[in-house]
PDB file of C-alpha atoms in Angstrom:
ATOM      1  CA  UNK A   1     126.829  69.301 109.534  1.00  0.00           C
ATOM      2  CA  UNK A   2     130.235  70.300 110.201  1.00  0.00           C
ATOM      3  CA  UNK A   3     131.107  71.690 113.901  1.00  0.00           C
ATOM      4  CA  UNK A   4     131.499  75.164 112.734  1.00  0.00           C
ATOM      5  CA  UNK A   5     128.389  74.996 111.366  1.00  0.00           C
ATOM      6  CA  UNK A   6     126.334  73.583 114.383  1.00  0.00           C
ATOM      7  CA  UNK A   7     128.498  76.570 116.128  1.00  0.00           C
ATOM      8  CA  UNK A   8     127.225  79.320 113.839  1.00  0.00           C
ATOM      9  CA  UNK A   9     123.780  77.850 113.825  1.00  0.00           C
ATOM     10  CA  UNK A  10     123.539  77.560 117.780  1.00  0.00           C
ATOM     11  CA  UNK A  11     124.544  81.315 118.081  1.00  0.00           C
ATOM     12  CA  UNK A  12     121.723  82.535 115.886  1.00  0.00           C
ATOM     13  CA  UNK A  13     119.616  81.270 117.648  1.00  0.00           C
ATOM     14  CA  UNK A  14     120.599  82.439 120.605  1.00  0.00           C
ATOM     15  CA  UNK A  15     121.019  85.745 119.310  1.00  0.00           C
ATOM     16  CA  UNK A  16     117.400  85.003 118.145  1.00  0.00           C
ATOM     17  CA  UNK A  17     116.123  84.082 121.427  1.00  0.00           C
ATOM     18  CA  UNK A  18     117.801  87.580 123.284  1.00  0.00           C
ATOM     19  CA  UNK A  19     116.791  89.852 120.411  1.00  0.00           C
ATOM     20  CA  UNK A  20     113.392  88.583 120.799  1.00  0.00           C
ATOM     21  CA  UNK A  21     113.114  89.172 124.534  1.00  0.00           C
ATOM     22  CA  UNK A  22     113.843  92.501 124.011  1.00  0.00           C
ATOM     23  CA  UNK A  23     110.840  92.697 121.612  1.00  0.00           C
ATOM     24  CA  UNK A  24     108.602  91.707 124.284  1.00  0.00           C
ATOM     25  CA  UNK A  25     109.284  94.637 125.890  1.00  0.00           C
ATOM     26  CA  UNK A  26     108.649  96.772 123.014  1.00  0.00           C
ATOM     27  CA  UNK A  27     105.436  95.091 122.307  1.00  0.00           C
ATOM     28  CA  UNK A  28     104.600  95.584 125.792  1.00  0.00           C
ATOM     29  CA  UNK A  29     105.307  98.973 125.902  1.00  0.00           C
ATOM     30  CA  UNK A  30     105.074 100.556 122.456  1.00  0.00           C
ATOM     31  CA  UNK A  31     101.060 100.909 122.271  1.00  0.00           C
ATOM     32  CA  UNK A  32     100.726 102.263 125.870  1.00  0.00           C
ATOM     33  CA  UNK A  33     103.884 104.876 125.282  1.00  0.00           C
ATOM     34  CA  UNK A  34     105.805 103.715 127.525  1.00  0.00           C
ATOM     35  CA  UNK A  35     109.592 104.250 126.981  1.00  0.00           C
ATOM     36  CA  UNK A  36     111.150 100.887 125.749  1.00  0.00           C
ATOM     37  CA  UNK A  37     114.895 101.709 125.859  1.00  0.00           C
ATOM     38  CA  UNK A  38     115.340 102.800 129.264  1.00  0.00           C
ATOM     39  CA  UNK A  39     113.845 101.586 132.189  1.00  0.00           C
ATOM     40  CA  UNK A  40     113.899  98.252 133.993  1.00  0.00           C
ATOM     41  CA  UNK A  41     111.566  95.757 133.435  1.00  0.00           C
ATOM     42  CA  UNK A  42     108.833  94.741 135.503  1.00  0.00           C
ATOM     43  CA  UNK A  43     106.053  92.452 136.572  1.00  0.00           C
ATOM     44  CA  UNK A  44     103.131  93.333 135.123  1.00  0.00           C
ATOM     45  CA  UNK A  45     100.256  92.525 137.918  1.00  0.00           C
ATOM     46  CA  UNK A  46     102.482  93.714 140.748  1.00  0.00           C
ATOM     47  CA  UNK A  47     104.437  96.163 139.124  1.00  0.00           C
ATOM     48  CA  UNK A  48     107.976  94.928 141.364  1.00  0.00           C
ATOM     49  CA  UNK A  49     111.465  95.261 139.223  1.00  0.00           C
ATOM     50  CA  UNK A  50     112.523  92.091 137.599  1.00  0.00           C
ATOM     51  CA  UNK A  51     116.308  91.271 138.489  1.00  0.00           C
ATOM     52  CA  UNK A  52     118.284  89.305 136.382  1.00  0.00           C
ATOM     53  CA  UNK A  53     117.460  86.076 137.436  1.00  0.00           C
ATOM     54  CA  UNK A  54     113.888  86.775 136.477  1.00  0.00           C
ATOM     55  CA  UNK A  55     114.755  87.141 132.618  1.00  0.00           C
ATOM     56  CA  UNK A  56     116.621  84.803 131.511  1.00  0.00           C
ATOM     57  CA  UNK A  57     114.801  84.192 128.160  1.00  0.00           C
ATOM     58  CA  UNK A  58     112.728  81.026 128.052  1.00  0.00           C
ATOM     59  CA  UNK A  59     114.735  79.374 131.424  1.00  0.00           C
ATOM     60  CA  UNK A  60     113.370  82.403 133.818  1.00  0.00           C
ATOM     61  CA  UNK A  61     109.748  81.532 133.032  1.00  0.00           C
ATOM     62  CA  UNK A  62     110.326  77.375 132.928  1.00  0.00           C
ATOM     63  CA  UNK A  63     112.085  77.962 136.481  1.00  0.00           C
ATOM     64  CA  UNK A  64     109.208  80.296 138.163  1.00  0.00           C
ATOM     65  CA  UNK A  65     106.608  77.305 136.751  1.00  0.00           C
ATOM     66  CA  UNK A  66     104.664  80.090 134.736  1.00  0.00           C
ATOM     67  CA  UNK A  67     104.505  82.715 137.803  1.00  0.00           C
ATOM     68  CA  UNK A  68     105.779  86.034 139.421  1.00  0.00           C
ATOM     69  CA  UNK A  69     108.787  85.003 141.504  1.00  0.00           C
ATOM     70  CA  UNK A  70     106.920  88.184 143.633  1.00  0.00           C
ATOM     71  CA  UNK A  71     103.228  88.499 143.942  1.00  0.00           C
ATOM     72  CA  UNK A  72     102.795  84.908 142.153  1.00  0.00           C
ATOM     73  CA  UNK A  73     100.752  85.684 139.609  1.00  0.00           C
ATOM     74  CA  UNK A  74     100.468  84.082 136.159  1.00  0.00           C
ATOM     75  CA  UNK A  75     102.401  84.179 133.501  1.00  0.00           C
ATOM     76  CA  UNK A  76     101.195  83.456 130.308  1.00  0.00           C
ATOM     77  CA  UNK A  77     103.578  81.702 127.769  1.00  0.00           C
ATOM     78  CA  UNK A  78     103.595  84.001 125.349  1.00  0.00           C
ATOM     79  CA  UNK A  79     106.317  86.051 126.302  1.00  0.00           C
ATOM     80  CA  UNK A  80     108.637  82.315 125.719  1.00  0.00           C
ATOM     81  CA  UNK A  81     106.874  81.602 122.691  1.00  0.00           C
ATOM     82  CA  UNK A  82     108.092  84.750 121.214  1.00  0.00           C
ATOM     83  CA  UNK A  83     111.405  84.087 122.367  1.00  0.00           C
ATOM     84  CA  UNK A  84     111.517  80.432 120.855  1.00  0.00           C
ATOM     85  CA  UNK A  85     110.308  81.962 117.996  1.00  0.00           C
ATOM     86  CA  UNK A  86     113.345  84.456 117.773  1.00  0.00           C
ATOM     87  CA  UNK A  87     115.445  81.484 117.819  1.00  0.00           C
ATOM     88  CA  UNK A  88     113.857  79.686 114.900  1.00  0.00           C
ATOM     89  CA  UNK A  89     113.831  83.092 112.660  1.00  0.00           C
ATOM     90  CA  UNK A  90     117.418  83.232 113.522  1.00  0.00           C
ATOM     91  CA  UNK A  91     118.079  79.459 112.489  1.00  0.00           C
ATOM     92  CA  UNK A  92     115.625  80.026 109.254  1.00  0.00           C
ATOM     93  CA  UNK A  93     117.872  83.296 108.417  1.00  0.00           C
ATOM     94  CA  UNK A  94     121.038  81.075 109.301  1.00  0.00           C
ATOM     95  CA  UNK A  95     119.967  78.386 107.055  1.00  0.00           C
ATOM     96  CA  UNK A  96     118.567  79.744 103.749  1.00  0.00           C
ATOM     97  CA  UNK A  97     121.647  83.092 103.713  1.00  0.00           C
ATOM     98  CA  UNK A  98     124.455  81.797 106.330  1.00  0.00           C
ATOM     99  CA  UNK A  99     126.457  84.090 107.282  1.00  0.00           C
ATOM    100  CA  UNK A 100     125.532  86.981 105.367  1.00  0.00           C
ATOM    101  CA  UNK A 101     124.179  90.821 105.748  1.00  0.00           C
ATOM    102  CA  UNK A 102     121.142  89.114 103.813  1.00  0.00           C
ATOM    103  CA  UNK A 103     120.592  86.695 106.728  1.00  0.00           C
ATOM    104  CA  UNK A 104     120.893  89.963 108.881  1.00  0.00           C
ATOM    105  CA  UNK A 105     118.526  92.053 106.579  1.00  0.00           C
ATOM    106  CA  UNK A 106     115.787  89.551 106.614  1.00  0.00           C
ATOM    107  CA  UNK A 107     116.121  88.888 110.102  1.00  0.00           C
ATOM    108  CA  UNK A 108     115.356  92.774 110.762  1.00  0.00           C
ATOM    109  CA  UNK A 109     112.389  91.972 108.551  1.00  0.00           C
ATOM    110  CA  UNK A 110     111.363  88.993 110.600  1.00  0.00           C
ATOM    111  CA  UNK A 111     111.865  90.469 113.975  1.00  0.00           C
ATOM    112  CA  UNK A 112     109.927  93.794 112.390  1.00  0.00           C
ATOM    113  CA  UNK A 113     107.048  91.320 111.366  1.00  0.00           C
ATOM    114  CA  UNK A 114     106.799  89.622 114.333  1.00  0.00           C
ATOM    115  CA  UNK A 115     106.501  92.396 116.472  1.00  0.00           C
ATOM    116  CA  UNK A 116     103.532  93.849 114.097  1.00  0.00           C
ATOM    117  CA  UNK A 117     102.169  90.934 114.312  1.00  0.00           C
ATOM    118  CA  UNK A 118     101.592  90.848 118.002  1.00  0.00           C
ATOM    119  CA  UNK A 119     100.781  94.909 118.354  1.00  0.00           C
ATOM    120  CA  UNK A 120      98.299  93.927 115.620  1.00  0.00           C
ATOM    121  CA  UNK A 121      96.536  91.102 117.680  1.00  0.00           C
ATOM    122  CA  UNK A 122      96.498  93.278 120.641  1.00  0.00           C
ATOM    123  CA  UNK A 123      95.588  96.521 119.612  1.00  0.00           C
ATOM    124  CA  UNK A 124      94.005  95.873 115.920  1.00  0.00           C
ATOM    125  CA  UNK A 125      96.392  98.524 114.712  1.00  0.00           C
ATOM    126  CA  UNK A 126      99.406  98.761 112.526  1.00  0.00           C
ATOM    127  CA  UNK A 127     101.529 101.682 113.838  1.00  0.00           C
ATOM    128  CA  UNK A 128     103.078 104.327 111.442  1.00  0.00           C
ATOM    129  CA  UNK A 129     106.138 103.862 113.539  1.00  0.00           C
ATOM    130  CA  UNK A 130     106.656 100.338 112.085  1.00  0.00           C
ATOM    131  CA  UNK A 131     105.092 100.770 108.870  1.00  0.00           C
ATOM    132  CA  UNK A 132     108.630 103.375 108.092  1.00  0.00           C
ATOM    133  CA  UNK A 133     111.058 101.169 109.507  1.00  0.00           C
ATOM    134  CA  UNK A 134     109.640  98.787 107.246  1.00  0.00           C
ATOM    135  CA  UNK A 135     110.254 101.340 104.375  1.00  0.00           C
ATOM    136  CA  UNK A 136     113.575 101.856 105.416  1.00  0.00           C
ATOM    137  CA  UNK A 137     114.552  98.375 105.508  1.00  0.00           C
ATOM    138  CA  UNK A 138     112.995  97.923 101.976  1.00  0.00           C
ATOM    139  CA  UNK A 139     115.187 101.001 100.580  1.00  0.00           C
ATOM    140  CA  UNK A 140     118.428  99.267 102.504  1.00  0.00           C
ATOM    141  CA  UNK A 141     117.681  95.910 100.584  1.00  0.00           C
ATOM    142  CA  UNK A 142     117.267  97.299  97.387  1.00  0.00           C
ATOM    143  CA  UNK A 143     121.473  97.620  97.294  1.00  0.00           C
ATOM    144  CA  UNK A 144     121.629  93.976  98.620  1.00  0.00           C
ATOM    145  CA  UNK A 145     119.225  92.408  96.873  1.00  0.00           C
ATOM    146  CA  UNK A 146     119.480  92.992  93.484  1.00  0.00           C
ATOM    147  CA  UNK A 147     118.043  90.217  91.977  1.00  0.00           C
ATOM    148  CA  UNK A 148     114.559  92.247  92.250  1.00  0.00           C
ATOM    149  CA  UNK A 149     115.084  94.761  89.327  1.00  0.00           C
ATOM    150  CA  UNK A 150     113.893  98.347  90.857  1.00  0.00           C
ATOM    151  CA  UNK A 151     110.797  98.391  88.270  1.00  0.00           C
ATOM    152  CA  UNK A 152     109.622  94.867  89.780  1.00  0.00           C
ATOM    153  CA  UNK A 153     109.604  96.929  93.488  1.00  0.00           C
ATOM    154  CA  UNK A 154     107.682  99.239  92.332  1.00  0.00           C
ATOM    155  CA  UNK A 155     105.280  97.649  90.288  1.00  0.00           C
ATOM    156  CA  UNK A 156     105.406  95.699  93.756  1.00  0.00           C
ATOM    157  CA  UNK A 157     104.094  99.159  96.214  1.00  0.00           C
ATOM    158  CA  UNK A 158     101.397  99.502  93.920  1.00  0.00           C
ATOM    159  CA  UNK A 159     100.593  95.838  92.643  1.00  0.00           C
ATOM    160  CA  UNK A 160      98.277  95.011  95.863  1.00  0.00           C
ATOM    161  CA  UNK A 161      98.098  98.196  97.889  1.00  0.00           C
ATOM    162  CA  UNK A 162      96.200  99.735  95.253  1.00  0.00           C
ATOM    163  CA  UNK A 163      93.202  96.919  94.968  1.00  0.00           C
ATOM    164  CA  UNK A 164      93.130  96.994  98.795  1.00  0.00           C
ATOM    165  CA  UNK A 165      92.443 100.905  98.867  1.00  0.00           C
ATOM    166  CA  UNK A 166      89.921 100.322  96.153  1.00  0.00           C
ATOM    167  CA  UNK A 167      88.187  97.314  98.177  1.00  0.00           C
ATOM    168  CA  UNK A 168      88.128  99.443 100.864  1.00  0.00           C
ATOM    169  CA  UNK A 169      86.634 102.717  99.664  1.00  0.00           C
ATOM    170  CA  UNK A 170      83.802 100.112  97.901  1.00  0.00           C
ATOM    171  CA  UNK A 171      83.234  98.039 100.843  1.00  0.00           C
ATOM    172  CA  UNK A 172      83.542 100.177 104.708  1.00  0.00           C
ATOM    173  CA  UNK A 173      86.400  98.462 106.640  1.00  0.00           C
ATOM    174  CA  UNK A 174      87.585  95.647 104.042  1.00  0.00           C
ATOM    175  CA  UNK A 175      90.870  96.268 105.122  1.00  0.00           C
ATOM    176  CA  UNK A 176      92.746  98.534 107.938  1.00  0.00           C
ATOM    177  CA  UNK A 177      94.860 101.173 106.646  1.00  0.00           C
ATOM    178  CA  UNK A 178      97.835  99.818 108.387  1.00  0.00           C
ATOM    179  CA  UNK A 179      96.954  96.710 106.112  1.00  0.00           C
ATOM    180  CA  UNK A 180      97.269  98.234 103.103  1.00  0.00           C
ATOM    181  CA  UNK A 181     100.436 100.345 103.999  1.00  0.00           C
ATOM    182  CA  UNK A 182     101.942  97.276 105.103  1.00  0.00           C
ATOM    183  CA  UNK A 183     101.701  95.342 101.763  1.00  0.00           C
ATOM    184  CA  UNK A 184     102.363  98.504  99.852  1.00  0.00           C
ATOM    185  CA  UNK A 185     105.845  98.553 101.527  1.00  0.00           C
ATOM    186  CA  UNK A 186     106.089  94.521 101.365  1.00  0.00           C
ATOM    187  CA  UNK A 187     105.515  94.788  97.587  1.00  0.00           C
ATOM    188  CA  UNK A 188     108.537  97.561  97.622  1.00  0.00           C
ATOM    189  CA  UNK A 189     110.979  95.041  99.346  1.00  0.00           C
ATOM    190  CA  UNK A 190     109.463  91.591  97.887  1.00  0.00           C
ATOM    191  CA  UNK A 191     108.643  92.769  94.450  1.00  0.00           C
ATOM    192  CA  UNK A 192     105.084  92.355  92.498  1.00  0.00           C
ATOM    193  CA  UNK A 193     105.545  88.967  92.584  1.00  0.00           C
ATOM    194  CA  UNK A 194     106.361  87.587  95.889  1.00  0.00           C
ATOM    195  CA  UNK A 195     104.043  90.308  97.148  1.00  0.00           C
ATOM    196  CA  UNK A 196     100.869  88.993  95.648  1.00  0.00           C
ATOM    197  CA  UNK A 197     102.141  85.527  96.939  1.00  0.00           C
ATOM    198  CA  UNK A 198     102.461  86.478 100.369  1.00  0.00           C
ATOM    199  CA  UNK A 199      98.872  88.341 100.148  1.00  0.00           C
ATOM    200  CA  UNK A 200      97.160  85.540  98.806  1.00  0.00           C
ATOM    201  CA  UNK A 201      99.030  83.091 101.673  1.00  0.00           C
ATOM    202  CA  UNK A 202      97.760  85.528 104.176  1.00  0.00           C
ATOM    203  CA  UNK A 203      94.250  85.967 103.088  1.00  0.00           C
ATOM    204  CA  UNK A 204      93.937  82.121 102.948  1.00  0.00           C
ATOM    205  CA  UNK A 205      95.469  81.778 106.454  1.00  0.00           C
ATOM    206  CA  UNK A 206      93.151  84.594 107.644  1.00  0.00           C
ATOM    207  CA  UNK A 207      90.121  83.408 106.368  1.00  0.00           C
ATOM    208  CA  UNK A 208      90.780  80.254 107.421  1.00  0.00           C
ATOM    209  CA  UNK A 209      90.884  81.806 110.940  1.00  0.00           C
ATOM    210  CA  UNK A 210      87.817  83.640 109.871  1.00  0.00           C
ATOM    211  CA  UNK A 211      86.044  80.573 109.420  1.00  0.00           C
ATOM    212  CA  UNK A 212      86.755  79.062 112.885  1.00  0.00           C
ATOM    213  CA  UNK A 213      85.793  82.102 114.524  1.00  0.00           C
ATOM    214  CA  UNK A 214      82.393  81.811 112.831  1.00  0.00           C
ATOM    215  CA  UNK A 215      82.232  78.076 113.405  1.00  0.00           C
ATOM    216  CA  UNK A 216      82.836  78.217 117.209  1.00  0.00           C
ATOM    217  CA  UNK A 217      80.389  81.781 116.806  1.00  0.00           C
ATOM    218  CA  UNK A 218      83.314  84.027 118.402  1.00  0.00           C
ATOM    219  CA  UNK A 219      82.549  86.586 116.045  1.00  0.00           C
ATOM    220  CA  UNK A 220      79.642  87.108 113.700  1.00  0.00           C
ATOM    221  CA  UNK A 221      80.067  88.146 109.950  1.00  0.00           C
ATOM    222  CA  UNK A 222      80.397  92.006 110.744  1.00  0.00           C
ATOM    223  CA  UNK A 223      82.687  91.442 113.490  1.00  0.00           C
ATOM    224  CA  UNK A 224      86.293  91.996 113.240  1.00  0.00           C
ATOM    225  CA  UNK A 225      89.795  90.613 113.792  1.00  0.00           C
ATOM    226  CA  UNK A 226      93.093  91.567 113.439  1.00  0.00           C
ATOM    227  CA  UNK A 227      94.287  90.317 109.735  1.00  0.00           C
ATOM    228  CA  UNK A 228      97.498  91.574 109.819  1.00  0.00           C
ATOM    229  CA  UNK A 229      99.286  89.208 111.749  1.00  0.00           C
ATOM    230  CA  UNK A 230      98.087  87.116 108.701  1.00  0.00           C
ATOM    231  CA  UNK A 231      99.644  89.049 106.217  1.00  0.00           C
ATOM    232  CA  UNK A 232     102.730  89.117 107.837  1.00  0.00           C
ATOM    233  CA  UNK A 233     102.994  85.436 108.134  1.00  0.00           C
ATOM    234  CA  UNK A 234     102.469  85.335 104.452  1.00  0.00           C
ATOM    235  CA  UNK A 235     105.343  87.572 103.914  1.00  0.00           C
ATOM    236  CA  UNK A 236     107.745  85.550 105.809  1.00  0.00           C
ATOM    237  CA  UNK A 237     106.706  82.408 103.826  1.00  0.00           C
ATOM    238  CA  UNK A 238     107.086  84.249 100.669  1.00  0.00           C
ATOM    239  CA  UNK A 239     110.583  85.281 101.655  1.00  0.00           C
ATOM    240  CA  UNK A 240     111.682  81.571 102.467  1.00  0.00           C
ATOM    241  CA  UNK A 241     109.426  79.453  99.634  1.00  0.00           C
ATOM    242  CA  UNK A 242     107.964  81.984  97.269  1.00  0.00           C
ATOM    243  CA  UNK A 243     110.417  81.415  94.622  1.00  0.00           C
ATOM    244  CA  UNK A 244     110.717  77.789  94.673  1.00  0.00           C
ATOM    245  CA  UNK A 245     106.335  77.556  94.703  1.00  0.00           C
ATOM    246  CA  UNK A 246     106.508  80.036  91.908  1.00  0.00           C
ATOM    247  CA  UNK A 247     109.139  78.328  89.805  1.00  0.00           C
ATOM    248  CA  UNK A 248     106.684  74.623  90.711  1.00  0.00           C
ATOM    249  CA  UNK A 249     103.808  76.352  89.603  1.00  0.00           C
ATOM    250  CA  UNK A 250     104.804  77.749  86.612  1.00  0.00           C
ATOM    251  CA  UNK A 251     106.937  74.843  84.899  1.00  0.00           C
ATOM    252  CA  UNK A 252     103.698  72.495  85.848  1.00  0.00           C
ATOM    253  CA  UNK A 253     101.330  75.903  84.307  1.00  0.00           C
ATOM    254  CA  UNK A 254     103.272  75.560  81.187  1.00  0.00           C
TER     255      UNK A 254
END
């Protein structure tokens, strides 16, 4: 790897890591209302204003061993795992498109998955709010993208939205309706085929998940848990290895 390369790749992920503090905050804030633009950042056991030395991503929290610099309370890591994570979506996006408004497309998609993701797991809710940015984002990479043919998109809203709805109006609480809105706008950006990829991924990861919960009797069989986070993972590994499974699985099919 070339020096301008290990350059390029170091500062997305540090623009990964910083964008993905910032989404802390709105996944703190978002599904209590709280206003995520403006206003300083806080602890939240004591409630004392963070200064800048506080949050630094990943460093701040190494530093403080975990705690409030304040009031001393724990930290959980989560808040740096999200941030490492921002740094690895931005390397991913870095290393499959370069330097490209691709990369920067699908790393608005990451970042947008990620943070449903964790609302999801919190709250067990997919918000409208997210759900349209999503949209938007789709609409934005149909002129970018254009490898997916328009008909393939929207073959794609419908292709497992549709059997979701259906599952769901047979079956009481099959699937959330932020679930199915979700995958009926993934199908719009990924196209039919990538979409049913990514649902399939995610309903194997989730019922894997499933499983465990049962096993270690966490939930019972009418309980329920967030599956979203699921699908969204299986969107993201769509995006980066959907093509190249599908092209492996077909040539060995036929």
């Amino acid at each position: 790897m070339q020096v301008e390369e290990q350059f390029s790749l170091l500062l997305w992920c540090i623009m990964g890591v910083c964008i993905f503090s910032f989404l802390n905050v709105v996944i703190y804030r978002v599904p209590r209302k709280l206003d995520f633009v403006s206003g300083r950042s806080q602890c939240p056991s004591c409630g004392h204003m963070l200064g800048a030395k506080d949050l630094v991503p990943v460093f701040s929290w190494i530093f403080l061993g975990g705690k409030c610099r304040y009031c001393k309370s724990k930290i959980g890591p989560r808040y740096s795992i999200i941030e490492i994570w921002g740094g690895i979506c931005g390397a991913i996006c870095w290393y499959f498109w370069g330097n490209s408004i691709e990369a920067v497309l699908y790393f608005c998609i990451f970042s947008l998955l990620t943070v449903i993701s964790c609302v999801d797991w919190d709250t067990m809710l997919i918000l409208n709010g997210f759900v349209i940015v999503f949209f938007i984002l789709a609409i934005v990479s149909c002129f970018f993208m254009k490898e997916i043919s328009l008909l393939e998109r929207i073959i794609g809203f419908f292709s497992i939205s549709v059997p979701m709805l259906l599952l769901t109006v047979a079956i009481s609480g099959a699937f959330g309706g932020g679930d199915i809105k979700l995958m009926a706008v993934a199908g719009l950006f990924l196209g039919w085929k990538l979409c049913v990829l990514s649902f399939f991924i995610g309903v194997i990861l989730g019922g894997g998940y499933g499983a465990y919960l049962l096993l270690v009797k966490k939930k019972g069989r009418k309980d329920h848990f967030p599956f979203g986070p699921f699908l969204c993972l299986g969107i993201m590994i769509a995006v980066c290895f959907g093509n190249d499974f599908l092209e492996w699985y077909f040539q060995g099919l036929f």
